[in-house]
Amino acid sequence: MRGARKAAAVVPDVRASLGAMLFRRVAGPDGPATRARIHGTPGPRWFVSGRPIRVVHGDAAMFVGGLGALLLQSLHPLAMAAVAAHSGYRGDPWGRLQRTSAFLAVTTYGTVDDAQAAVAAVRGIHAKVRGTTPDGRPYHAADPHLLGWVHAAETECFLRAHERYGCAPLDRAGYDAYVADTARVAEALGVIDPPRDRRELPARLAGYRPELRATPDARSAARFLLLEPPLPLPVRPLYGILAANAVTLLPSWARSLLRLPRIAAVEDVTVRPAGQLLTRTIRWAMNTPDVS
């Protein structure tokens, strides 16, 4: 009986430790203070409690969706050139993740004033990011057309990940509302006429198809994200599960461009069940009150 009580007491400690470790990776050392400020500051929000964007962005499925979004976004040569030259994703991958996480949190859950300030900061950065691709084409991160690709790819992957791995998948109307919610943020960032419902997403992505290809920078980014993560060796197998499931989110044409073939039997029997188990474990760990 005493042994059972000790074992039961260990579970919350394991949960809290794992949750805190994951949260530090995603949110950085100032994560608890940032979260307290985002959620605790009084004032009107862009999105009220219960809105689909809050449901999707608050779920552990975002771990899979975020990685899938990076892979898909890399296929636009201009977007990938900007990332390769200006983002520092190789030198500071966790810092980039934490900045992206903070932006999503502020615009999803923060006050209107804080969300607008975050958008203004990102627009200021985009305005300065200019350059030329290796084949001589100019790019500008503030280009509305380029921003439209980044937004559509991100929204598609976040939605598909939540549908597949989310704790409580939404119905069709809910996902339509999610796309409409994300459009509000996209327009604030400078996207012109972003998709407003789920039906528009595949059509919008297809419209970019003639512009997409797997450049050397894109293939290098995929290798880094899938095979060379900056993680200790003991946790790489778990990351491998996350990465494999992120790949399954990609449209077949995107996988072909990145040379990531689909092996249906393996994915359906092993990859997706492992991804669902891992996502449930992350959700269990990060829902602990000790890191809320």
PDB file of C-alpha atoms in Angstrom:
ATOM      1  CA  MET A   1       0.000   0.000   0.000  1.00  0.00           C
ATOM      2  CA  ARG A   2       2.814   2.354   0.927  1.00  0.00           C
ATOM      3  CA  GLY A   3       4.593   1.515  -2.331  1.00  0.00           C
ATOM      4  CA  ALA A   4       1.472   2.357  -4.304  1.00  0.00           C
ATOM      5  CA  ARG A   5       1.192   5.719  -2.554  1.00  0.00           C
ATOM      6  CA  LYS A   6       4.837   6.514  -3.351  1.00  0.00           C
ATOM      7  CA  ALA A   7       4.338   5.573  -6.986  1.00  0.00           C
ATOM      8  CA  ALA A   8       1.250   7.769  -7.177  1.00  0.00           C
ATOM      9  CA  ALA A   9       3.189  10.666  -5.679  1.00  0.00           C
ATOM     10  CA  VAL A  10       5.897  10.332  -8.324  1.00  0.00           C
ATOM     11  CA  VAL A  11       3.458  10.795 -11.235  1.00  0.00           C
ATOM     12  CA  PRO A  12       2.737  14.495 -10.589  1.00  0.00           C
ATOM     13  CA  ASP A  13       6.483  15.149 -10.243  1.00  0.00           C
ATOM     14  CA  VAL A  14       7.221  13.456 -13.560  1.00  0.00           C
ATOM     15  CA  ARG A  15       4.357  15.333 -15.199  1.00  0.00           C
ATOM     16  CA  ALA A  16       5.475  18.680 -13.813  1.00  0.00           C
ATOM     17  CA  SER A  17       9.111  18.130 -14.796  1.00  0.00           C
ATOM     18  CA  LEU A  18       8.274  17.034 -18.314  1.00  0.00           C
ATOM     19  CA  GLY A  19       5.782  19.860 -18.760  1.00  0.00           C
ATOM     20  CA  ALA A  20       8.241  22.459 -17.496  1.00  0.00           C
ATOM     21  CA  MET A  21      10.983  21.162 -19.810  1.00  0.00           C
ATOM     22  CA  LEU A  22       8.712  21.292 -22.859  1.00  0.00           C
ATOM     23  CA  PHE A  23       7.435  24.729 -21.941  1.00  0.00           C
ATOM     24  CA  ARG A  24      10.979  26.098 -21.559  1.00  0.00           C
ATOM     25  CA  ARG A  25      11.848  24.801 -25.016  1.00  0.00           C
ATOM     26  CA  VAL A  26       8.815  26.376 -26.618  1.00  0.00           C
ATOM     27  CA  ALA A  27       8.490  29.589 -24.611  1.00  0.00           C
ATOM     28  CA  GLY A  28      12.019  30.255 -23.340  1.00  0.00           C
ATOM     29  CA  PRO A  29      13.219  31.168 -19.841  1.00  0.00           C
ATOM     30  CA  ASP A  30      10.763  34.062 -19.601  1.00  0.00           C
ATOM     31  CA  GLY A  31       7.856  31.876 -20.676  1.00  0.00           C
ATOM     32  CA  PRO A  32       5.950  31.819 -17.361  1.00  0.00           C
ATOM     33  CA  ALA A  33       6.088  35.606 -17.033  1.00  0.00           C
ATOM     34  CA  THR A  34       5.113  36.066 -20.672  1.00  0.00           C
ATOM     35  CA  ARG A  35       2.169  33.707 -20.319  1.00  0.00           C
ATOM     36  CA  ALA A  36       0.998  35.408 -17.135  1.00  0.00           C
ATOM     37  CA  ARG A  37       1.117  38.786 -18.888  1.00  0.00           C
ATOM     38  CA  ILE A  38      -0.703  37.536 -22.000  1.00  0.00           C
ATOM     39  CA  HIS A  39      -3.501  35.838 -20.133  1.00  0.00           C
ATOM     40  CA  GLY A  40      -3.658  38.078 -17.078  1.00  0.00           C
ATOM     41  CA  THR A  41      -3.675  41.548 -18.614  1.00  0.00           C
ATOM     42  CA  PRO A  42      -7.238  42.897 -18.622  1.00  0.00           C
ATOM     43  CA  GLY A  43      -8.754  44.316 -21.772  1.00  0.00           C
ATOM     44  CA  PRO A  44     -10.585  43.333 -24.962  1.00  0.00           C
ATOM     45  CA  ARG A  45      -9.161  40.579 -27.159  1.00  0.00           C
ATOM     46  CA  TRP A  46      -9.336  39.885 -30.869  1.00  0.00           C
ATOM     47  CA  PHE A  47     -10.697  36.433 -29.999  1.00  0.00           C
ATOM     48  CA  VAL A  48     -12.970  35.682 -27.082  1.00  0.00           C
ATOM     49  CA  SER A  49     -12.838  32.502 -25.034  1.00  0.00           C
ATOM     50  CA  GLY A  50     -14.021  29.475 -26.979  1.00  0.00           C
ATOM     51  CA  ARG A  51     -13.136  30.801 -30.432  1.00  0.00           C
ATOM     52  CA  PRO A  52     -11.731  28.071 -32.732  1.00  0.00           C
ATOM     53  CA  ILE A  53      -8.345  29.786 -33.024  1.00  0.00           C
ATOM     54  CA  ARG A  54      -7.954  29.497 -29.245  1.00  0.00           C
ATOM     55  CA  VAL A  55      -8.918  25.840 -29.328  1.00  0.00           C
ATOM     56  CA  VAL A  56      -6.500  24.946 -32.131  1.00  0.00           C
ATOM     57  CA  HIS A  57      -3.530  27.019 -30.990  1.00  0.00           C
ATOM     58  CA  GLY A  58      -3.859  25.792 -27.423  1.00  0.00           C
ATOM     59  CA  ASP A  59      -3.591  22.111 -28.300  1.00  0.00           C
ATOM     60  CA  ALA A  60      -0.492  19.907 -28.312  1.00  0.00           C
ATOM     61  CA  ALA A  61      -1.214  19.082 -31.957  1.00  0.00           C
ATOM     62  CA  MET A  62       0.560  22.374 -32.704  1.00  0.00           C
ATOM     63  CA  PHE A  63       3.888  20.598 -32.151  1.00  0.00           C
ATOM     64  CA  VAL A  64       3.187  18.489 -35.225  1.00  0.00           C
ATOM     65  CA  GLY A  65       1.498  21.263 -37.187  1.00  0.00           C
ATOM     66  CA  GLY A  66       4.275  23.758 -36.623  1.00  0.00           C
ATOM     67  CA  LEU A  67       6.943  21.456 -37.983  1.00  0.00           C
ATOM     68  CA  GLY A  68       4.779  20.543 -40.957  1.00  0.00           C
ATOM     69  CA  ALA A  69       4.227  24.235 -41.674  1.00  0.00           C
ATOM     70  CA  LEU A  70       7.972  24.915 -41.784  1.00  0.00           C
ATOM     71  CA  LEU A  71       8.474  22.097 -44.286  1.00  0.00           C
ATOM     72  CA  LEU A  72       5.640  23.283 -46.513  1.00  0.00           C
ATOM     73  CA  GLN A  73       6.627  26.952 -46.341  1.00  0.00           C
ATOM     74  CA  SER A  74      10.190  26.090 -47.389  1.00  0.00           C
ATOM     75  CA  LEU A  75       8.984  25.175 -50.877  1.00  0.00           C
ATOM     76  CA  HIS A  76       8.571  28.775 -51.971  1.00  0.00           C
ATOM     77  CA  PRO A  77      12.051  29.805 -53.165  1.00  0.00           C
ATOM     78  CA  LEU A  78      11.628  33.448 -52.162  1.00  0.00           C
ATOM     79  CA  ALA A  79      10.324  32.623 -48.690  1.00  0.00           C
ATOM     80  CA  MET A  80      13.075  30.045 -48.166  1.00  0.00           C
ATOM     81  CA  ALA A  81      15.765  32.446 -49.349  1.00  0.00           C
ATOM     82  CA  ALA A  82      14.587  35.012 -46.814  1.00  0.00           C
ATOM     83  CA  VAL A  83      14.589  32.439 -44.017  1.00  0.00           C
ATOM     84  CA  ALA A  84      18.005  31.082 -44.955  1.00  0.00           C
ATOM     85  CA  ALA A  85      19.597  34.533 -45.111  1.00  0.00           C
ATOM     86  CA  HIS A  86      17.879  36.351 -42.267  1.00  0.00           C
ATOM     87  CA  SER A  87      16.191  34.090 -39.718  1.00  0.00           C
ATOM     88  CA  GLY A  88      19.210  32.411 -38.132  1.00  0.00           C
ATOM     89  CA  TYR A  89      17.213  29.215 -37.742  1.00  0.00           C
ATOM     90  CA  ARG A  90      20.358  27.067 -37.687  1.00  0.00           C
ATOM     91  CA  GLY A  91      22.301  29.178 -35.228  1.00  0.00           C
ATOM     92  CA  ASP A  92      19.366  29.847 -32.896  1.00  0.00           C
ATOM     93  CA  PRO A  93      16.541  27.410 -33.698  1.00  0.00           C
ATOM     94  CA  TRP A  94      15.060  27.520 -30.203  1.00  0.00           C
ATOM     95  CA  GLY A  95      15.083  31.299 -30.142  1.00  0.00           C
ATOM     96  CA  ARG A  96      13.212  31.387 -33.439  1.00  0.00           C
ATOM     97  CA  LEU A  97      10.689  28.860 -32.137  1.00  0.00           C
ATOM     98  CA  GLN A  98      10.192  30.879 -28.967  1.00  0.00           C
ATOM     99  CA  ARG A  99       9.638  34.125 -30.859  1.00  0.00           C
ATOM    100  CA  THR A 100       7.108  32.457 -33.143  1.00  0.00           C
ATOM    101  CA  SER A 101       5.379  30.858 -30.168  1.00  0.00           C
ATOM    102  CA  ALA A 102       5.164  34.194 -28.387  1.00  0.00           C
ATOM    103  CA  PHE A 103       3.666  35.876 -31.449  1.00  0.00           C
ATOM    104  CA  LEU A 104       1.016  33.179 -31.831  1.00  0.00           C
ATOM    105  CA  ALA A 105       0.174  33.374 -28.131  1.00  0.00           C
ATOM    106  CA  VAL A 106      -0.117  37.160 -28.053  1.00  0.00           C
ATOM    107  CA  THR A 107      -2.251  37.430 -31.178  1.00  0.00           C
ATOM    108  CA  THR A 108      -4.459  34.506 -30.141  1.00  0.00           C
ATOM    109  CA  TYR A 109      -4.942  35.192 -26.434  1.00  0.00           C
ATOM    110  CA  GLY A 110      -3.557  38.658 -25.687  1.00  0.00           C
ATOM    111  CA  THR A 111      -5.237  42.016 -25.463  1.00  0.00           C
ATOM    112  CA  VAL A 112      -5.965  43.997 -28.601  1.00  0.00           C
ATOM    113  CA  ASP A 113      -3.226  46.486 -27.727  1.00  0.00           C
ATOM    114  CA  ASP A 114      -0.632  43.743 -27.195  1.00  0.00           C
ATOM    115  CA  ALA A 115      -1.676  41.890 -30.353  1.00  0.00           C
ATOM    116  CA  GLN A 116      -1.411  45.045 -32.432  1.00  0.00           C
ATOM    117  CA  ALA A 117       1.996  45.806 -30.929  1.00  0.00           C
ATOM    118  CA  ALA A 118       3.212  42.293 -31.789  1.00  0.00           C
ATOM    119  CA  VAL A 119       1.960  42.647 -35.356  1.00  0.00           C
ATOM    120  CA  ALA A 120       3.621  46.064 -35.705  1.00  0.00           C
ATOM    121  CA  ALA A 121       6.924  44.599 -34.504  1.00  0.00           C
ATOM    122  CA  VAL A 122       6.780  41.764 -37.027  1.00  0.00           C
ATOM    123  CA  ARG A 123       5.836  44.133 -39.838  1.00  0.00           C
ATOM    124  CA  GLY A 124       8.799  46.292 -38.913  1.00  0.00           C
ATOM    125  CA  ILE A 125      11.109  43.289 -39.214  1.00  0.00           C
ATOM    126  CA  HIS A 126       9.559  42.204 -42.507  1.00  0.00           C
ATOM    127  CA  ALA A 127      10.061  45.684 -43.948  1.00  0.00           C
ATOM    128  CA  LYS A 128      13.823  45.330 -43.491  1.00  0.00           C
ATOM    129  CA  VAL A 129      14.194  41.804 -44.868  1.00  0.00           C
ATOM    130  CA  ARG A 130      15.211  42.122 -48.494  1.00  0.00           C
ATOM    131  CA  GLY A 131      17.642  40.258 -50.667  1.00  0.00           C
ATOM    132  CA  THR A 132      18.241  38.261 -53.804  1.00  0.00           C
ATOM    133  CA  THR A 133      17.932  34.526 -54.333  1.00  0.00           C
ATOM    134  CA  PRO A 134      20.939  32.565 -55.651  1.00  0.00           C
ATOM    135  CA  ASP A 135      19.387  32.689 -59.124  1.00  0.00           C
ATOM    136  CA  GLY A 136      19.050  36.473 -59.006  1.00  0.00           C
ATOM    137  CA  ARG A 137      15.414  37.057 -58.065  1.00  0.00           C
ATOM    138  CA  PRO A 138      14.692  39.795 -55.521  1.00  0.00           C
ATOM    139  CA  TYR A 139      12.584  39.091 -52.472  1.00  0.00           C
ATOM    140  CA  HIS A 140      11.005  41.234 -49.778  1.00  0.00           C
ATOM    141  CA  ALA A 141       9.491  39.673 -46.665  1.00  0.00           C
ATOM    142  CA  ALA A 142       6.739  42.311 -46.625  1.00  0.00           C
ATOM    143  CA  ASP A 143       5.496  41.294 -50.093  1.00  0.00           C
ATOM    144  CA  PRO A 144       1.757  40.543 -49.600  1.00  0.00           C
ATOM    145  CA  HIS A 145       1.899  37.689 -52.107  1.00  0.00           C
ATOM    146  CA  LEU A 146       4.737  36.012 -50.211  1.00  0.00           C
ATOM    147  CA  LEU A 147       3.011  36.612 -46.882  1.00  0.00           C
ATOM    148  CA  GLY A 148      -0.077  34.986 -48.367  1.00  0.00           C
ATOM    149  CA  TRP A 149       1.852  31.788 -49.077  1.00  0.00           C
ATOM    150  CA  VAL A 150       3.327  31.651 -45.583  1.00  0.00           C
ATOM    151  CA  HIS A 151      -0.090  32.196 -44.033  1.00  0.00           C
ATOM    152  CA  ALA A 152      -1.941  29.634 -46.159  1.00  0.00           C
ATOM    153  CA  ALA A 153       0.718  26.961 -45.600  1.00  0.00           C
ATOM    154  CA  GLU A 154       0.738  27.576 -41.854  1.00  0.00           C
ATOM    155  CA  THR A 155      -3.042  27.552 -41.534  1.00  0.00           C
ATOM    156  CA  GLU A 156      -3.365  24.365 -43.572  1.00  0.00           C
ATOM    157  CA  CYS A 157      -0.842  22.494 -41.426  1.00  0.00           C
ATOM    158  CA  PHE A 158      -2.183  23.753 -38.106  1.00  0.00           C
ATOM    159  CA  LEU A 159      -5.712  22.757 -39.135  1.00  0.00           C
ATOM    160  CA  ARG A 160      -4.753  19.318 -40.441  1.00  0.00           C
ATOM    161  CA  ALA A 161      -2.696  18.588 -37.329  1.00  0.00           C
ATOM    162  CA  HIS A 162      -5.549  19.524 -35.026  1.00  0.00           C
ATOM    163  CA  GLU A 163      -8.033  17.484 -37.025  1.00  0.00           C
ATOM    164  CA  ARG A 164      -5.791  14.428 -36.764  1.00  0.00           C
ATOM    165  CA  TYR A 165      -4.147  14.808 -33.343  1.00  0.00           C
ATOM    166  CA  GLY A 166      -6.256  17.359 -31.458  1.00  0.00           C
ATOM    167  CA  CYS A 167      -7.912  16.492 -28.172  1.00  0.00           C
ATOM    168  CA  ALA A 168     -11.338  17.539 -29.445  1.00  0.00           C
ATOM    169  CA  PRO A 169     -11.408  17.975 -33.251  1.00  0.00           C
ATOM    170  CA  LEU A 170     -13.821  20.616 -34.494  1.00  0.00           C
ATOM    171  CA  ASP A 171     -16.663  20.072 -36.911  1.00  0.00           C
ATOM    172  CA  ARG A 172     -16.715  21.534 -40.411  1.00  0.00           C
ATOM    173  CA  ALA A 173     -18.189  24.831 -39.259  1.00  0.00           C
ATOM    174  CA  GLY A 174     -15.577  25.023 -36.505  1.00  0.00           C
ATOM    175  CA  TYR A 175     -12.674  24.652 -38.902  1.00  0.00           C
ATOM    176  CA  ASP A 176     -14.224  27.168 -41.271  1.00  0.00           C
ATOM    177  CA  ALA A 177     -14.357  29.567 -38.323  1.00  0.00           C
ATOM    178  CA  TYR A 178     -10.731  28.759 -37.491  1.00  0.00           C
ATOM    179  CA  VAL A 179      -9.642  29.771 -40.992  1.00  0.00           C
ATOM    180  CA  ALA A 180     -11.681  32.969 -40.655  1.00  0.00           C
ATOM    181  CA  ASP A 181     -10.044  33.701 -37.293  1.00  0.00           C
ATOM    182  CA  THR A 182      -6.547  33.298 -38.713  1.00  0.00           C
ATOM    183  CA  ALA A 183      -7.485  35.592 -41.601  1.00  0.00           C
ATOM    184  CA  ARG A 184      -7.879  38.441 -39.118  1.00  0.00           C
ATOM    185  CA  VAL A 185      -4.260  38.089 -38.004  1.00  0.00           C
ATOM    186  CA  ALA A 186      -3.077  37.591 -41.575  1.00  0.00           C
ATOM    187  CA  GLU A 187      -4.690  40.799 -42.763  1.00  0.00           C
ATOM    188  CA  ALA A 188      -3.090  42.694 -39.894  1.00  0.00           C
ATOM    189  CA  LEU A 189       0.286  41.370 -41.065  1.00  0.00           C
ATOM    190  CA  GLY A 190      -0.334  42.548 -44.635  1.00  0.00           C
ATOM    191  CA  VAL A 191      -1.894  39.560 -46.397  1.00  0.00           C
ATOM    192  CA  ILE A 192      -4.424  40.602 -49.026  1.00  0.00           C
ATOM    193  CA  ASP A 193      -7.692  38.644 -49.085  1.00  0.00           C
ATOM    194  CA  PRO A 194      -6.596  35.581 -47.045  1.00  0.00           C
ATOM    195  CA  PRO A 195      -8.748  32.427 -47.150  1.00  0.00           C
ATOM    196  CA  ARG A 196     -11.925  32.684 -45.053  1.00  0.00           C
ATOM    197  CA  ASP A 197     -12.966  29.030 -44.852  1.00  0.00           C
ATOM    198  CA  ARG A 198     -11.440  25.606 -45.187  1.00  0.00           C
ATOM    199  CA  ARG A 199     -12.615  25.113 -48.740  1.00  0.00           C
ATOM    200  CA  GLU A 200     -10.481  28.033 -49.890  1.00  0.00           C
ATOM    201  CA  LEU A 201      -7.228  26.701 -48.440  1.00  0.00           C
ATOM    202  CA  PRO A 202      -6.398  23.951 -50.981  1.00  0.00           C
ATOM    203  CA  ALA A 203      -7.339  26.261 -53.842  1.00  0.00           C
ATOM    204  CA  ARG A 204      -5.096  28.999 -52.472  1.00  0.00           C
ATOM    205  CA  LEU A 205      -2.176  26.599 -52.030  1.00  0.00           C
ATOM    206  CA  ALA A 206      -2.723  25.241 -55.538  1.00  0.00           C
ATOM    207  CA  GLY A 207      -2.505  28.765 -56.909  1.00  0.00           C
ATOM    208  CA  TYR A 208       1.091  28.934 -55.697  1.00  0.00           C
ATOM    209  CA  ARG A 209       2.097  25.579 -57.196  1.00  0.00           C
ATOM    210  CA  PRO A 210       3.786  27.007 -60.325  1.00  0.00           C
ATOM    211  CA  GLU A 211       6.089  29.042 -58.064  1.00  0.00           C
ATOM    212  CA  LEU A 212       7.156  26.197 -55.793  1.00  0.00           C
ATOM    213  CA  ARG A 213      10.214  24.003 -55.928  1.00  0.00           C
ATOM    214  CA  ALA A 214      12.652  22.325 -53.576  1.00  0.00           C
ATOM    215  CA  THR A 215      15.734  24.548 -53.739  1.00  0.00           C
ATOM    216  CA  PRO A 216      19.019  23.460 -52.156  1.00  0.00           C
ATOM    217  CA  ASP A 217      18.121  25.706 -49.207  1.00  0.00           C
ATOM    218  CA  ALA A 218      14.745  23.974 -48.854  1.00  0.00           C
ATOM    219  CA  ARG A 219      16.291  20.503 -48.919  1.00  0.00           C
ATOM    220  CA  SER A 220      18.918  21.623 -46.427  1.00  0.00           C
ATOM    221  CA  ALA A 221      16.223  22.970 -44.126  1.00  0.00           C
ATOM    222  CA  ALA A 222      14.285  19.701 -44.395  1.00  0.00           C
ATOM    223  CA  ARG A 223      17.391  17.697 -43.471  1.00  0.00           C
ATOM    224  CA  PHE A 224      17.989  19.966 -40.498  1.00  0.00           C
ATOM    225  CA  LEU A 225      14.389  19.774 -39.302  1.00  0.00           C
ATOM    226  CA  LEU A 226      13.919  16.055 -39.851  1.00  0.00           C
ATOM    227  CA  LEU A 227      17.349  14.511 -39.329  1.00  0.00           C
ATOM    228  CA  GLU A 228      19.608  16.967 -37.514  1.00  0.00           C
ATOM    229  CA  PRO A 229      17.567  18.545 -34.703  1.00  0.00           C
ATOM    230  CA  PRO A 230      19.563  20.349 -31.997  1.00  0.00           C
ATOM    231  CA  LEU A 231      18.518  17.863 -29.329  1.00  0.00           C
ATOM    232  CA  PRO A 232      20.282  15.397 -27.017  1.00  0.00           C
ATOM    233  CA  LEU A 233      20.541  11.906 -28.476  1.00  0.00           C
ATOM    234  CA  PRO A 234      18.228  10.270 -25.877  1.00  0.00           C
ATOM    235  CA  VAL A 235      15.230  12.376 -26.954  1.00  0.00           C
ATOM    236  CA  ARG A 236      15.811  12.221 -30.695  1.00  0.00           C
ATOM    237  CA  PRO A 237      13.674   9.094 -31.175  1.00  0.00           C
ATOM    238  CA  LEU A 238      10.687  10.976 -29.726  1.00  0.00           C
ATOM    239  CA  TYR A 239      11.438  13.928 -31.976  1.00  0.00           C
ATOM    240  CA  GLY A 240      11.646  11.459 -34.849  1.00  0.00           C
ATOM    241  CA  ILE A 241       8.042  10.456 -34.177  1.00  0.00           C
ATOM    242  CA  LEU A 242       7.045  14.114 -34.214  1.00  0.00           C
ATOM    243  CA  ALA A 243       8.923  14.727 -37.463  1.00  0.00           C
ATOM    244  CA  ALA A 244       7.499  11.657 -39.193  1.00  0.00           C
ATOM    245  CA  ASN A 245       3.972  12.750 -38.355  1.00  0.00           C
ATOM    246  CA  ALA A 246       4.678  16.289 -39.557  1.00  0.00           C
ATOM    247  CA  VAL A 247       5.637  14.827 -42.924  1.00  0.00           C
ATOM    248  CA  THR A 248       2.303  13.000 -43.142  1.00  0.00           C
ATOM    249  CA  LEU A 249       0.508  16.360 -42.994  1.00  0.00           C
ATOM    250  CA  LEU A 250       2.027  17.515 -46.277  1.00  0.00           C
ATOM    251  CA  PRO A 251       0.096  17.328 -49.547  1.00  0.00           C
ATOM    252  CA  SER A 252       1.372  14.565 -51.832  1.00  0.00           C
ATOM    253  CA  TRP A 253       2.832  17.091 -54.279  1.00  0.00           C
ATOM    254  CA  ALA A 254       4.803  18.764 -51.484  1.00  0.00           C
ATOM    255  CA  ARG A 255       6.204  15.428 -50.341  1.00  0.00           C
ATOM    256  CA  SER A 256       7.246  14.670 -53.894  1.00  0.00           C
ATOM    257  CA  LEU A 257       9.090  17.963 -54.203  1.00  0.00           C
ATOM    258  CA  LEU A 258      10.961  17.288 -50.938  1.00  0.00           C
ATOM    259  CA  ARG A 259      11.564  13.633 -51.894  1.00  0.00           C
ATOM    260  CA  LEU A 260       9.669  12.343 -48.880  1.00  0.00           C
ATOM    261  CA  PRO A 261       7.824   9.278 -50.218  1.00  0.00           C
ATOM    262  CA  ARG A 262       4.691   7.884 -48.591  1.00  0.00           C
ATOM    263  CA  ILE A 263       4.729   4.279 -47.407  1.00  0.00           C
ATOM    264  CA  ALA A 264       1.078   3.788 -46.559  1.00  0.00           C
ATOM    265  CA  ALA A 265       1.399   0.599 -44.509  1.00  0.00           C
ATOM    266  CA  VAL A 266       4.124   2.046 -42.292  1.00  0.00           C
ATOM    267  CA  GLU A 267       2.426   5.398 -41.811  1.00  0.00           C
ATOM    268  CA  ASP A 268      -1.024   4.056 -41.096  1.00  0.00           C
ATOM    269  CA  VAL A 269       0.052   1.220 -38.805  1.00  0.00           C
ATOM    270  CA  THR A 270       2.958   2.759 -36.905  1.00  0.00           C
ATOM    271  CA  VAL A 271       3.606   6.453 -37.592  1.00  0.00           C
ATOM    272  CA  ARG A 272       0.158   7.910 -36.920  1.00  0.00           C
ATOM    273  CA  PRO A 273      -0.599   5.821 -33.799  1.00  0.00           C
ATOM    274  CA  ALA A 274       2.814   6.766 -32.392  1.00  0.00           C
ATOM    275  CA  GLY A 275       2.114  10.418 -33.180  1.00  0.00           C
ATOM    276  CA  GLN A 276      -1.240  10.273 -31.436  1.00  0.00           C
ATOM    277  CA  LEU A 277       0.346   8.701 -28.353  1.00  0.00           C
ATOM    278  CA  LEU A 278       3.147  11.275 -28.292  1.00  0.00           C
ATOM    279  CA  THR A 279       0.720  14.160 -28.706  1.00  0.00           C
ATOM    280  CA  ARG A 280      -1.424  12.845 -25.850  1.00  0.00           C
ATOM    281  CA  THR A 281       1.695  12.595 -23.674  1.00  0.00           C
ATOM    282  CA  ILE A 282       2.701  16.190 -24.452  1.00  0.00           C
ATOM    283  CA  ARG A 283      -0.845  17.362 -23.715  1.00  0.00           C
ATOM    284  CA  TRP A 284      -0.860  15.462 -20.411  1.00  0.00           C
ATOM    285  CA  ALA A 285       2.466  16.986 -19.375  1.00  0.00           C
ATOM    286  CA  MET A 286       1.759  20.567 -20.358  1.00  0.00           C
ATOM    287  CA  ASN A 287      -1.672  20.714 -18.754  1.00  0.00           C
ATOM    288  CA  THR A 288      -0.148  20.439 -15.315  1.00  0.00           C
ATOM    289  CA  PRO A 289      -1.089  23.367 -13.026  1.00  0.00           C
ATOM    290  CA  ASP A 290       2.570  23.795 -12.108  1.00  0.00           C
ATOM    291  CA  VAL A 291       3.392  25.275 -15.522  1.00  0.00           C
ATOM    292  CA  SER A 292       0.088  26.980 -16.356  1.00  0.00           C
TER     293      SER A 292
END
